[in-house]
Amino acid sequence: MKKVTIAIIVLMVLVFTVTVGNVMAHDGSVGYSSNWNWWGFLNNLVSQYSAKQPANFVEETYSEDKTHVSVTSGQELNIDEQQMVDLVNAERVERGLNPLKVDMRLVKLARTKARDMIVNNYFDHQSPTLGSPFDQMRAVGIDYAHAGENLAESSTVERAHAGLMNSPGHRANILHDRYTHIGIGVVDGAPYGKMFVQHFIQVWE
């Protein structure tokens, strides 16, 4: 049984090795890349997938309208969302970066995305019903200079945050020096406990 388990792990690693590393153009932007945290993936596999990490998705793009948009700083976060905001900002402050301000518009979008993934049984940046996270933002009139999304699925906030910080692409989003605002949605009911969505933007100045 032990040999079979090891063989399965090796096979899965080989499959991901073949499929990872693609870079594609997206709407004329810089694009997005697929990165995988191998050590984190194997750790999660051994720990019965207590936390699952997707490929990182980052888009740097510019909207045509450069008008500054006023941003709502709300306090209507649930306990898990507030805890994750605090963890993200603690990482940033520790490295001399400005803490991110909460934008409740992004929070609502992140919650919607998290619920959508649970209801429609998928785990991806591209939603079959909502489109990309950037489609979501544009649909509600959010204007941004840069934007990004992180996804995680885990039983606790701490495990989700640790998994994201151990993945180079997700960590880059969390510590991006251009981002100014964040919205986090945490929804219960995912296969591994909670679904986490982080939306980041840099607003025009």
PDB file of C-alpha atoms in Angstrom:
ATOM      1  CA  MET A   1       0.000   0.000   0.000  1.00  0.00           C
ATOM      2  CA  LYS A   2       2.863   2.355   0.844  1.00  0.00           C
ATOM      3  CA  LYS A   3       4.508   1.718  -2.544  1.00  0.00           C
ATOM      4  CA  VAL A   4       1.225   2.402  -4.329  1.00  0.00           C
ATOM      5  CA  THR A   5       0.806   5.710  -2.474  1.00  0.00           C
ATOM      6  CA  ILE A   6       4.337   6.812  -3.387  1.00  0.00           C
ATOM      7  CA  ALA A   7       3.753   5.833  -7.009  1.00  0.00           C
ATOM      8  CA  ILE A   8       0.559   7.930  -7.128  1.00  0.00           C
ATOM      9  CA  ILE A   9       2.368  10.959  -5.693  1.00  0.00           C
ATOM     10  CA  VAL A  10       5.207  10.649  -8.223  1.00  0.00           C
ATOM     11  CA  LEU A  11       2.712  10.304 -11.094  1.00  0.00           C
ATOM     12  CA  MET A  12       0.775  13.413  -9.999  1.00  0.00           C
ATOM     13  CA  VAL A  13       3.999  15.420  -9.739  1.00  0.00           C
ATOM     14  CA  LEU A  14       4.986  14.360 -13.264  1.00  0.00           C
ATOM     15  CA  VAL A  15       1.570  15.364 -14.632  1.00  0.00           C
ATOM     16  CA  PHE A  16       1.773  18.811 -13.043  1.00  0.00           C
ATOM     17  CA  THR A  17       5.355  19.215 -14.298  1.00  0.00           C
ATOM     18  CA  VAL A  18       4.132  18.843 -17.865  1.00  0.00           C
ATOM     19  CA  THR A  19       1.173  21.233 -17.512  1.00  0.00           C
ATOM     20  CA  VAL A  20       2.703  24.059 -15.462  1.00  0.00           C
ATOM     21  CA  GLY A  21       4.588  27.108 -16.656  1.00  0.00           C
ATOM     22  CA  ASN A  22       2.444  28.378 -19.503  1.00  0.00           C
ATOM     23  CA  VAL A  23       2.201  32.109 -20.094  1.00  0.00           C
ATOM     24  CA  MET A  24      -0.631  33.469 -22.200  1.00  0.00           C
ATOM     25  CA  ALA A  25      -1.589  36.892 -23.478  1.00  0.00           C
ATOM     26  CA  HIS A  26      -4.880  38.158 -22.091  1.00  0.00           C
ATOM     27  CA  ASP A  27      -6.771  41.069 -23.645  1.00  0.00           C
ATOM     28  CA  GLY A  28      -3.524  42.713 -24.715  1.00  0.00           C
ATOM     29  CA  SER A  29      -2.233  42.813 -21.164  1.00  0.00           C
ATOM     30  CA  VAL A  30       0.979  41.488 -19.697  1.00  0.00           C
ATOM     31  CA  GLY A  31      -0.906  38.235 -19.150  1.00  0.00           C
ATOM     32  CA  TYR A  32      -1.045  35.567 -16.519  1.00  0.00           C
ATOM     33  CA  SER A  33       1.211  32.714 -15.543  1.00  0.00           C
ATOM     34  CA  SER A  34       0.593  29.352 -13.960  1.00  0.00           C
ATOM     35  CA  ASN A  35       2.914  28.560 -11.084  1.00  0.00           C
ATOM     36  CA  TRP A  36       2.767  25.652  -8.660  1.00  0.00           C
ATOM     37  CA  ASN A  37       4.253  25.390  -5.196  1.00  0.00           C
ATOM     38  CA  TRP A  38       5.684  21.858  -5.358  1.00  0.00           C
ATOM     39  CA  TRP A  39       6.676  21.555  -1.726  1.00  0.00           C
ATOM     40  CA  GLY A  40       3.378  23.021  -0.572  1.00  0.00           C
ATOM     41  CA  PHE A  41       1.491  20.687  -2.926  1.00  0.00           C
ATOM     42  CA  LEU A  42       3.215  17.588  -1.564  1.00  0.00           C
ATOM     43  CA  ASN A  43       2.687  18.735   2.014  1.00  0.00           C
ATOM     44  CA  ASN A  44      -1.010  19.238   1.349  1.00  0.00           C
ATOM     45  CA  LEU A  45      -1.200  15.805  -0.306  1.00  0.00           C
ATOM     46  CA  VAL A  46       0.403  14.119   2.688  1.00  0.00           C
ATOM     47  CA  SER A  47      -1.873  16.015   5.078  1.00  0.00           C
ATOM     48  CA  GLN A  48      -4.956  14.804   3.160  1.00  0.00           C
ATOM     49  CA  TYR A  49      -5.392  18.050   1.256  1.00  0.00           C
ATOM     50  CA  SER A  50      -6.045  20.124   4.369  1.00  0.00           C
ATOM     51  CA  ALA A  51      -5.392  23.158   2.162  1.00  0.00           C
ATOM     52  CA  LYS A  52      -5.546  23.410  -1.608  1.00  0.00           C
ATOM     53  CA  GLN A  53      -3.732  26.001  -3.705  1.00  0.00           C
ATOM     54  CA  PRO A  54      -4.595  26.924  -7.289  1.00  0.00           C
ATOM     55  CA  ALA A  55      -2.285  28.267  -9.940  1.00  0.00           C
ATOM     56  CA  ASN A  56      -1.557  31.931  -9.448  1.00  0.00           C
ATOM     57  CA  PHE A  57      -3.361  34.395 -11.700  1.00  0.00           C
ATOM     58  CA  VAL A  58      -2.090  37.942 -12.061  1.00  0.00           C
ATOM     59  CA  GLU A  59      -3.078  40.534 -14.609  1.00  0.00           C
ATOM     60  CA  GLU A  60      -1.508  43.948 -14.979  1.00  0.00           C
ATOM     61  CA  THR A  61      -3.698  46.073 -17.157  1.00  0.00           C
ATOM     62  CA  TYR A  62      -4.886  49.630 -17.582  1.00  0.00           C
ATOM     63  CA  SER A  63      -8.450  50.769 -18.036  1.00  0.00           C
ATOM     64  CA  GLU A  64      -9.268  53.544 -20.462  1.00  0.00           C
ATOM     65  CA  ASP A  65     -10.948  55.697 -17.859  1.00  0.00           C
ATOM     66  CA  LYS A  66      -8.308  57.046 -15.479  1.00  0.00           C
ATOM     67  CA  THR A  67     -10.756  58.934 -13.283  1.00  0.00           C
ATOM     68  CA  HIS A  68     -10.134  58.410  -9.611  1.00  0.00           C
ATOM     69  CA  VAL A  69     -12.818  56.298  -7.941  1.00  0.00           C
ATOM     70  CA  SER A  70     -13.707  56.926  -4.319  1.00  0.00           C
ATOM     71  CA  VAL A  71     -13.267  53.792  -2.257  1.00  0.00           C
ATOM     72  CA  THR A  72     -15.468  52.639   0.575  1.00  0.00           C
ATOM     73  CA  SER A  73     -13.612  51.463   3.655  1.00  0.00           C
ATOM     74  CA  GLY A  74     -16.100  49.237   5.443  1.00  0.00           C
ATOM     75  CA  GLN A  75     -15.969  47.266   8.662  1.00  0.00           C
ATOM     76  CA  GLU A  76     -18.620  44.703   7.736  1.00  0.00           C
ATOM     77  CA  LEU A  77     -16.229  41.782   7.546  1.00  0.00           C
ATOM     78  CA  ASN A  78     -16.932  38.447   9.159  1.00  0.00           C
ATOM     79  CA  ILE A  79     -14.456  37.082  11.709  1.00  0.00           C
ATOM     80  CA  ASP A  80     -12.514  34.954   9.205  1.00  0.00           C
ATOM     81  CA  GLU A  81     -12.284  37.776   6.679  1.00  0.00           C
ATOM     82  CA  GLN A  82     -11.017  40.231   9.275  1.00  0.00           C
ATOM     83  CA  GLN A  83      -8.451  37.732  10.516  1.00  0.00           C
ATOM     84  CA  MET A  84      -7.126  37.206   6.995  1.00  0.00           C
ATOM     85  CA  VAL A  85      -6.936  40.951   6.342  1.00  0.00           C
ATOM     86  CA  ASP A  86      -4.948  41.303   9.567  1.00  0.00           C
ATOM     87  CA  LEU A  87      -2.555  38.503   8.546  1.00  0.00           C
ATOM     88  CA  VAL A  88      -2.033  39.988   5.081  1.00  0.00           C
ATOM     89  CA  ASN A  89      -1.340  43.453   6.444  1.00  0.00           C
ATOM     90  CA  ALA A  90       0.977  42.099   9.141  1.00  0.00           C
ATOM     91  CA  GLU A  91       3.082  40.499   6.383  1.00  0.00           C
ATOM     92  CA  ARG A  92       3.174  43.764   4.467  1.00  0.00           C
ATOM     93  CA  VAL A  93       3.999  46.012   7.430  1.00  0.00           C
ATOM     94  CA  GLU A  94       6.765  43.647   8.518  1.00  0.00           C
ATOM     95  CA  ARG A  95       8.409  44.240   5.134  1.00  0.00           C
ATOM     96  CA  GLY A  96       7.946  48.008   5.120  1.00  0.00           C
ATOM     97  CA  LEU A  97       4.919  48.025   2.797  1.00  0.00           C
ATOM     98  CA  ASN A  98       1.748  50.019   3.330  1.00  0.00           C
ATOM     99  CA  PRO A  99      -1.173  48.032   4.770  1.00  0.00           C
ATOM    100  CA  LEU A 100      -4.029  47.480   2.334  1.00  0.00           C
ATOM    101  CA  LYS A 101      -7.338  49.255   2.867  1.00  0.00           C
ATOM    102  CA  VAL A 102     -10.529  47.208   2.799  1.00  0.00           C
ATOM    103  CA  ASP A 103     -12.836  47.964  -0.113  1.00  0.00           C
ATOM    104  CA  MET A 104     -16.287  46.530   0.589  1.00  0.00           C
ATOM    105  CA  ARG A 105     -17.053  46.406  -3.116  1.00  0.00           C
ATOM    106  CA  LEU A 106     -14.187  43.944  -3.517  1.00  0.00           C
ATOM    107  CA  VAL A 107     -15.358  42.040  -0.442  1.00  0.00           C
ATOM    108  CA  LYS A 108     -18.787  41.518  -2.006  1.00  0.00           C
ATOM    109  CA  LEU A 109     -17.221  40.358  -5.271  1.00  0.00           C
ATOM    110  CA  ALA A 110     -14.899  37.980  -3.419  1.00  0.00           C
ATOM    111  CA  ARG A 111     -17.804  36.465  -1.473  1.00  0.00           C
ATOM    112  CA  THR A 112     -19.781  36.061  -4.680  1.00  0.00           C
ATOM    113  CA  LYS A 113     -16.838  34.273  -6.322  1.00  0.00           C
ATOM    114  CA  ALA A 114     -16.353  31.994  -3.313  1.00  0.00           C
ATOM    115  CA  ARG A 115     -20.034  31.001  -3.289  1.00  0.00           C
ATOM    116  CA  ASP A 116     -19.985  30.501  -7.045  1.00  0.00           C
ATOM    117  CA  MET A 117     -17.086  28.046  -6.797  1.00  0.00           C
ATOM    118  CA  ILE A 118     -18.876  26.056  -4.086  1.00  0.00           C
ATOM    119  CA  VAL A 119     -22.264  25.983  -5.824  1.00  0.00           C
ATOM    120  CA  ASN A 120     -20.855  25.194  -9.277  1.00  0.00           C
ATOM    121  CA  ASN A 121     -18.189  22.807  -8.002  1.00  0.00           C
ATOM    122  CA  TYR A 122     -15.051  24.298  -9.547  1.00  0.00           C
ATOM    123  CA  PHE A 123     -11.818  25.879  -8.326  1.00  0.00           C
ATOM    124  CA  ASP A 124     -10.420  28.304 -10.864  1.00  0.00           C
ATOM    125  CA  HIS A 125      -9.872  31.982 -11.564  1.00  0.00           C
ATOM    126  CA  GLN A 126     -12.130  31.784 -14.589  1.00  0.00           C
ATOM    127  CA  SER A 127     -15.754  31.332 -13.536  1.00  0.00           C
ATOM    128  CA  PRO A 128     -18.266  29.706 -15.905  1.00  0.00           C
ATOM    129  CA  THR A 129     -20.873  32.200 -14.702  1.00  0.00           C
ATOM    130  CA  LEU A 130     -18.938  35.305 -13.624  1.00  0.00           C
ATOM    131  CA  GLY A 131     -16.002  35.328 -16.026  1.00  0.00           C
ATOM    132  CA  SER A 132     -12.603  36.460 -14.762  1.00  0.00           C
ATOM    133  CA  PRO A 133     -12.146  38.464 -11.549  1.00  0.00           C
ATOM    134  CA  PHE A 134     -11.444  41.451 -13.784  1.00  0.00           C
ATOM    135  CA  ASP A 135     -14.755  40.938 -15.560  1.00  0.00           C
ATOM    136  CA  GLN A 136     -16.401  41.011 -12.140  1.00  0.00           C
ATOM    137  CA  MET A 137     -14.697  44.273 -11.206  1.00  0.00           C
ATOM    138  CA  ARG A 138     -15.524  45.984 -14.466  1.00  0.00           C
ATOM    139  CA  ALA A 139     -19.152  44.853 -14.267  1.00  0.00           C
ATOM    140  CA  VAL A 140     -19.666  46.883 -11.076  1.00  0.00           C
ATOM    141  CA  GLY A 141     -17.654  49.883 -12.253  1.00  0.00           C
ATOM    142  CA  ILE A 142     -14.422  49.323 -10.338  1.00  0.00           C
ATOM    143  CA  ASP A 143     -11.642  51.172 -12.134  1.00  0.00           C
ATOM    144  CA  TYR A 144      -8.097  50.068 -11.372  1.00  0.00           C
ATOM    145  CA  ALA A 145      -4.512  50.420 -12.509  1.00  0.00           C
ATOM    146  CA  HIS A 146      -3.495  46.915 -11.426  1.00  0.00           C
ATOM    147  CA  ALA A 147      -5.536  44.002 -10.102  1.00  0.00           C
ATOM    148  CA  GLY A 148      -5.065  40.430  -8.952  1.00  0.00           C
ATOM    149  CA  GLU A 149      -6.786  37.469  -7.332  1.00  0.00           C
ATOM    150  CA  ASN A 150      -5.705  34.702  -4.947  1.00  0.00           C
ATOM    151  CA  LEU A 151      -7.763  31.589  -4.213  1.00  0.00           C
ATOM    152  CA  ALA A 152      -7.418  29.046  -1.431  1.00  0.00           C
ATOM    153  CA  GLU A 153      -9.445  26.275   0.147  1.00  0.00           C
ATOM    154  CA  SER A 154      -8.709  25.118   3.671  1.00  0.00           C
ATOM    155  CA  SER A 155     -10.173  24.295   7.053  1.00  0.00           C
ATOM    156  CA  THR A 156      -8.786  27.395   8.794  1.00  0.00           C
ATOM    157  CA  VAL A 157      -7.662  30.937   8.033  1.00  0.00           C
ATOM    158  CA  GLU A 158      -4.184  30.188   9.350  1.00  0.00           C
ATOM    159  CA  ARG A 159      -3.666  27.221   7.038  1.00  0.00           C
ATOM    160  CA  ALA A 160      -4.984  29.101   4.026  1.00  0.00           C
ATOM    161  CA  HIS A 161      -2.710  32.069   4.725  1.00  0.00           C
ATOM    162  CA  ALA A 162       0.327  29.849   5.285  1.00  0.00           C
ATOM    163  CA  GLY A 163      -0.339  28.035   2.018  1.00  0.00           C
ATOM    164  CA  LEU A 164      -0.622  31.284   0.086  1.00  0.00           C
ATOM    165  CA  MET A 165       2.549  32.715   1.616  1.00  0.00           C
ATOM    166  CA  ASN A 166       4.444  29.512   0.755  1.00  0.00           C
ATOM    167  CA  SER A 167       3.469  29.849  -2.908  1.00  0.00           C
ATOM    168  CA  PRO A 168       5.655  32.358  -4.804  1.00  0.00           C
ATOM    169  CA  GLY A 169       2.869  33.641  -7.063  1.00  0.00           C
ATOM    170  CA  HIS A 170       0.299  34.106  -4.304  1.00  0.00           C
ATOM    171  CA  ARG A 171       2.925  35.636  -2.035  1.00  0.00           C
ATOM    172  CA  ALA A 172       3.763  38.120  -4.798  1.00  0.00           C
ATOM    173  CA  ASN A 173       0.149  39.286  -4.861  1.00  0.00           C
ATOM    174  CA  ILE A 174       0.022  39.679  -1.077  1.00  0.00           C
ATOM    175  CA  LEU A 175       3.289  41.651  -1.052  1.00  0.00           C
ATOM    176  CA  HIS A 176       2.750  43.596  -4.297  1.00  0.00           C
ATOM    177  CA  ASP A 177       3.996  47.120  -3.593  1.00  0.00           C
ATOM    178  CA  ARG A 178       1.514  48.719  -6.006  1.00  0.00           C
ATOM    179  CA  TYR A 179      -1.659  47.343  -4.488  1.00  0.00           C
ATOM    180  CA  THR A 180      -3.597  49.738  -2.296  1.00  0.00           C
ATOM    181  CA  HIS A 181      -6.889  47.961  -1.531  1.00  0.00           C
ATOM    182  CA  ILE A 182      -8.114  44.477  -0.775  1.00  0.00           C
ATOM    183  CA  GLY A 183     -11.371  42.574  -0.546  1.00  0.00           C
ATOM    184  CA  ILE A 184     -11.544  39.137   1.046  1.00  0.00           C
ATOM    185  CA  GLY A 185     -14.436  36.707   0.919  1.00  0.00           C
ATOM    186  CA  VAL A 186     -14.527  33.628   3.139  1.00  0.00           C
ATOM    187  CA  VAL A 187     -17.454  31.254   2.734  1.00  0.00           C
ATOM    188  CA  ASP A 188     -18.125  27.968   4.550  1.00  0.00           C
ATOM    189  CA  GLY A 189     -19.302  24.861   2.729  1.00  0.00           C
ATOM    190  CA  ALA A 190     -16.300  24.039   0.538  1.00  0.00           C
ATOM    191  CA  PRO A 191     -15.184  20.403   0.234  1.00  0.00           C
ATOM    192  CA  TYR A 192     -12.179  21.081   2.495  1.00  0.00           C
ATOM    193  CA  GLY A 193     -13.931  23.515   4.818  1.00  0.00           C
ATOM    194  CA  LYS A 194     -13.781  27.156   3.756  1.00  0.00           C
ATOM    195  CA  MET A 195     -13.364  28.863   0.404  1.00  0.00           C
ATOM    196  CA  PHE A 196     -11.084  31.915   0.383  1.00  0.00           C
ATOM    197  CA  VAL A 197     -10.955  34.602  -2.296  1.00  0.00           C
ATOM    198  CA  GLN A 198      -8.619  37.606  -2.165  1.00  0.00           C
ATOM    199  CA  HIS A 199      -9.073  40.505  -4.589  1.00  0.00           C
ATOM    200  CA  PHE A 200      -6.391  43.165  -4.886  1.00  0.00           C
ATOM    201  CA  ILE A 201      -6.375  46.479  -6.742  1.00  0.00           C
ATOM    202  CA  GLN A 202      -4.303  49.595  -7.159  1.00  0.00           C
ATOM    203  CA  VAL A 203      -6.619  52.572  -7.565  1.00  0.00           C
ATOM    204  CA  TRP A 204      -5.798  55.504  -9.802  1.00  0.00           C
ATOM    205  CA  GLU A 205      -4.345  58.520  -8.016  1.00  0.00           C
TER     206      GLU A 205
END
